[in-house]
Amino acid sequence: HHVAPIAGDIHQVSPRMRLNWFPNPETTVWHYYGRLFIPSNVEDFHVLAAAAQGDTVGQPTVPEHDHCFEAGVVRRFGNAATAKLAAYYRNDSPAIDDNTLPGTALVATVNIARVHVTGIESAVEWHPGGPLSGYVNAALSHASAIGPVTGGFFPTPYPSGWFDQDHDQRLSIVASDTYALRSGFGSVTGIFGSGLTSGYPAAAPNKTGLFEFNPGIKVAPSFIVNAAAGRNWTFGATSLRAELSVDNVLDHRYFLK
């Protein structure tokens, strides 16, 4: 039950259900459904924009209402490796997002009429008995929205029709290996991103499918390599660890947005 000035009283029953199935001791399968209710900030931020909008107070930001579905499986391969695969879908109507007053750190919440988020996530961890261990995480997701957008400080010229959220990056992959022997260790981590949303050129098509990367409205993909090495010393009950880490070893230049 959400009680806020201007927005009034809004309530919702929010059941959450999860079914787990264990076909064998090494495998877990699950299905989940949640009817989510996310209250908005009760502070009346949008009134601050009244002077710039001819003393017109904008619409309030109301709570987010979500239908959230998820299914996945985790498989353990003895003590050597673990693998996970999950898929999810979320339908927000409306959704809550952020709006920042240009040139400041002031952030207010806004409502987007509808947001669909679809994704597949996978992870593999290996940890055999030797000195080498590591993991690979990969995620493919698409957060697509359609207006109108209400609340916040000032009206925002969102594109007509469906558009990708500014935090939408279709493909993300992180892979890391660590080698630890006696008191020394070293690690290498690679981070790939297919590119965040940069803008909406008039001629750029914007498709809503999970495998539609919409390159016309994304920055270029990036691949960053980080490395670290270190050593541990033990003096009785005291442990000392020294580590040297280097970010972006290959000095790749990239745009976040």
GROMACS .gro file of C-alpha atoms in nm, residues 25-169:
model
  145
   25PRO     CA    1   2.179  -3.453  -0.636
   26GLU     CA    2   2.389  -3.258  -0.889
   27THR     CA    3   2.107  -3.071  -1.064
   28THR     CA    4   1.860  -2.801  -0.958
   29VAL     CA    5   1.582  -2.673  -1.184
   30TRP     CA    6   1.356  -2.385  -1.087
   31HIS     CA    7   1.063  -2.179  -1.213
   32TYR     CA    8   0.967  -1.846  -1.057
   33TYR     CA    9   0.685  -1.595  -1.090
   34GLY     CA   10   0.659  -1.271  -0.900
   35ARG     CA   11   0.400  -0.994  -0.911
   36LEU     CA   12   0.623  -0.708  -0.798
   37PHE     CA   13   0.520  -0.372  -0.653
   38ILE     CA   14   0.796  -0.111  -0.622
   39PRO     CA   15   0.696   0.216  -0.448
   40SER     CA   16   0.829   0.545  -0.582
   41ASN     CA   17   0.992   0.821  -0.376
   42VAL     CA   18   0.729   1.017  -0.187
   43GLU     CA   19   0.928   1.342  -0.210
   44ASP     CA   20   0.757   1.568  -0.458
   45PHE     CA   21   1.063   1.627  -0.682
   46HIS     CA   22   0.869   1.721  -0.990
   47VAL     CA   23   0.739   2.038  -0.822
   48LEU     CA   24   1.095   2.179  -0.842
   49ALA     CA   25   1.053   2.210  -1.217
   50ALA     CA   26   0.737   2.420  -1.189
   51ALA     CA   27   0.914   2.755  -1.236
   52ALA     CA   28   1.076   2.640  -1.559
   53GLN     CA   29   0.750   2.501  -1.692
   54GLY     CA   30   0.534   2.809  -1.646
   55ASP     CA   31   0.426   2.705  -1.295
   56THR     CA   32   0.278   2.383  -1.433
   57VAL     CA   33   0.328   2.098  -1.189
   58GLY     CA   34   0.411   1.772  -1.365
   59GLN     CA   35   0.240   1.442  -1.309
   60PRO     CA   36   0.347   1.241  -1.002
   61THR     CA   37   0.561   0.928  -1.017
   62VAL     CA   38   0.355   0.625  -0.918
   63PRO     CA   39   0.474   0.279  -0.805
   64GLU     CA   40   0.606   0.024  -1.052
   65HIS     CA   41   0.394  -0.283  -1.129
   66ASP     CA   42   0.582  -0.586  -1.266
   67HIS     CA   43   0.510  -0.936  -1.387
   68CYS     CA   44   0.841  -1.122  -1.347
   69PHE     CA   45   0.910  -1.473  -1.484
   70GLU     CA   46   1.231  -1.674  -1.450
   71ALA     CA   47   1.343  -2.031  -1.521
   72GLY     CA   48   1.685  -2.185  -1.481
   73VAL     CA   49   1.904  -2.484  -1.412
   74VAL     CA   50   2.224  -2.533  -1.213
   75ARG     CA   51   2.442  -2.837  -1.273
   76ARG     CA   52   2.738  -2.938  -1.056
   77PHE     CA   53   3.009  -3.158  -1.207
   78GLY     CA   54   3.163  -3.310  -0.899
   79ASN     CA   55   3.407  -3.075  -0.730
   80ALA     CA   56   3.556  -2.955  -1.059
   81ALA     CA   57   3.294  -2.728  -1.217
   82THR     CA   58   2.950  -2.570  -1.185
   83ALA     CA   59   2.731  -2.443  -1.470
   84LYS     CA   60   2.418  -2.227  -1.463
   85LEU     CA   61   2.170  -2.125  -1.733
   86ALA     CA   62   1.872  -1.899  -1.668
   87ALA     CA   63   1.616  -1.709  -1.875
   88TYR     CA   64   1.388  -1.430  -1.758
   89TYR     CA   65   1.115  -1.195  -1.876
   90ARG     CA   66   0.976  -0.888  -1.702
   91ASN     CA   67   0.678  -0.678  -1.804
   92ASP     CA   68   0.659  -0.341  -1.625
   93SER     CA   69   0.347  -0.128  -1.655
   94PRO     CA   70   0.437   0.133  -1.555
   95ALA     CA   71   0.812   0.119  -1.484
   96ILE     CA   72   1.026   0.350  -1.271
   97ASP     CA   73   1.343   0.507  -1.411
   98ASP     CA   74   1.571   0.800  -1.325
   99ASN     CA   75   1.582   1.151  -1.466
  100THR     CA   76   1.873   1.385  -1.389
  101LEU     CA   77   1.854   1.764  -1.389
  102PRO     CA   78   2.116   1.866  -1.649
  103GLY     CA   79   2.436   2.007  -1.501
  104THR     CA   80   2.357   1.882  -1.148
  105ALA     CA   81   2.358   1.565  -0.940
  106LEU     CA   82   1.985   1.600  -0.864
  107VAL     CA   83   1.801   1.282  -0.960
  108ALA     CA   84   1.427   1.228  -0.966
  109THR     CA   85   1.222   0.922  -1.053
  110VAL     CA   86   1.000   0.906  -1.361
  111ASN     CA   87   0.741   0.664  -1.494
  112ILE     CA   88   0.773   0.494  -1.832
  113ALA     CA   89   0.441   0.362  -1.955
  114ARG     CA   90   0.570   0.013  -2.048
  115VAL     CA   91   0.905  -0.166  -2.028
  116HIS     CA   92   0.984  -0.521  -2.142
  117VAL     CA   93   1.306  -0.687  -2.027
  118THR     CA   94   1.407  -1.022  -2.178
  119GLY     CA   95   1.732  -1.202  -2.105
  120ILE     CA   96   1.942  -1.515  -2.091
  121GLU     CA   97   2.225  -1.554  -1.840
  122SER     CA   98   2.486  -1.826  -1.813
  123ALA     CA   99   2.784  -1.894  -1.588
  124VAL     CA  100   3.052  -2.160  -1.574
  125GLU     CA  101   3.297  -2.190  -1.283
  126TRP     CA  102   3.586  -2.432  -1.276
  127HIS     CA  103   3.782  -2.513  -0.964
  128PRO     CA  104   3.977  -2.837  -1.009
  129GLY     CA  105   4.222  -2.953  -0.746
  130GLY     CA  106   4.523  -2.782  -0.907
  131PRO     CA  107   4.636  -2.418  -0.890
  132LEU     CA  108   4.414  -2.300  -1.178
  133SER     CA  109   4.055  -2.179  -1.134
  134GLY     CA  110   3.827  -1.941  -1.317
  135TYR     CA  111   3.486  -1.851  -1.447
  136VAL     CA  112   3.296  -1.722  -1.750
  137ASN     CA  113   2.976  -1.520  -1.713
  138ALA     CA  114   2.772  -1.426  -2.019
  139ALA     CA  115   2.445  -1.235  -2.038
  140LEU     CA  116   2.224  -1.146  -2.333
  141SER     CA  117   1.947  -0.902  -2.248
  142HIS     CA  118   1.720  -0.639  -2.399
  143ALA     CA  119   1.540  -0.365  -2.207
  144SER     CA  120   1.290  -0.202  -2.444
  145ALA     CA  121   1.046   0.072  -2.349
  146ILE     CA  122   0.762   0.279  -2.489
  147GLY     CA  123   0.631   0.612  -2.357
  148PRO     CA  124   0.488   0.837  -2.251
  149VAL     CA  125   0.740   0.928  -1.981
  150THR     CA  126   0.592   1.127  -1.692
  151GLY     CA  127   0.723   1.286  -1.371
  152GLY     CA  128   1.080   1.402  -1.317
  153PHE     CA  129   1.214   1.754  -1.359
  154PHE     CA  130   1.157   1.846  -1.722
  155PRO     CA  131   0.986   1.689  -2.021
  156THR     CA  132   1.225   1.457  -2.206
  157PRO     CA  133   1.208   1.420  -2.587
  158TYR     CA  134   1.202   1.042  -2.592
  159PRO     CA  135   1.176   0.886  -2.940
  160SER     CA  136   0.838   0.782  -3.068
  161GLY     CA  137   0.758   0.413  -3.055
  162TRP     CA  138   0.972   0.157  -2.876
  163PHE     CA  139   1.323   0.256  -2.764
  164ASP     CA  140   1.613   0.090  -2.584
  165GLN     CA  141   1.676   0.195  -2.225
  166ASP     CA  142   1.996   0.398  -2.177
  167HIS     CA  143   2.144   0.117  -1.961
  168ASP     CA  144   2.065  -0.148  -2.223
  169GLN     CA  145   2.369  -0.344  -2.342
   0.00000   0.00000   0.00000
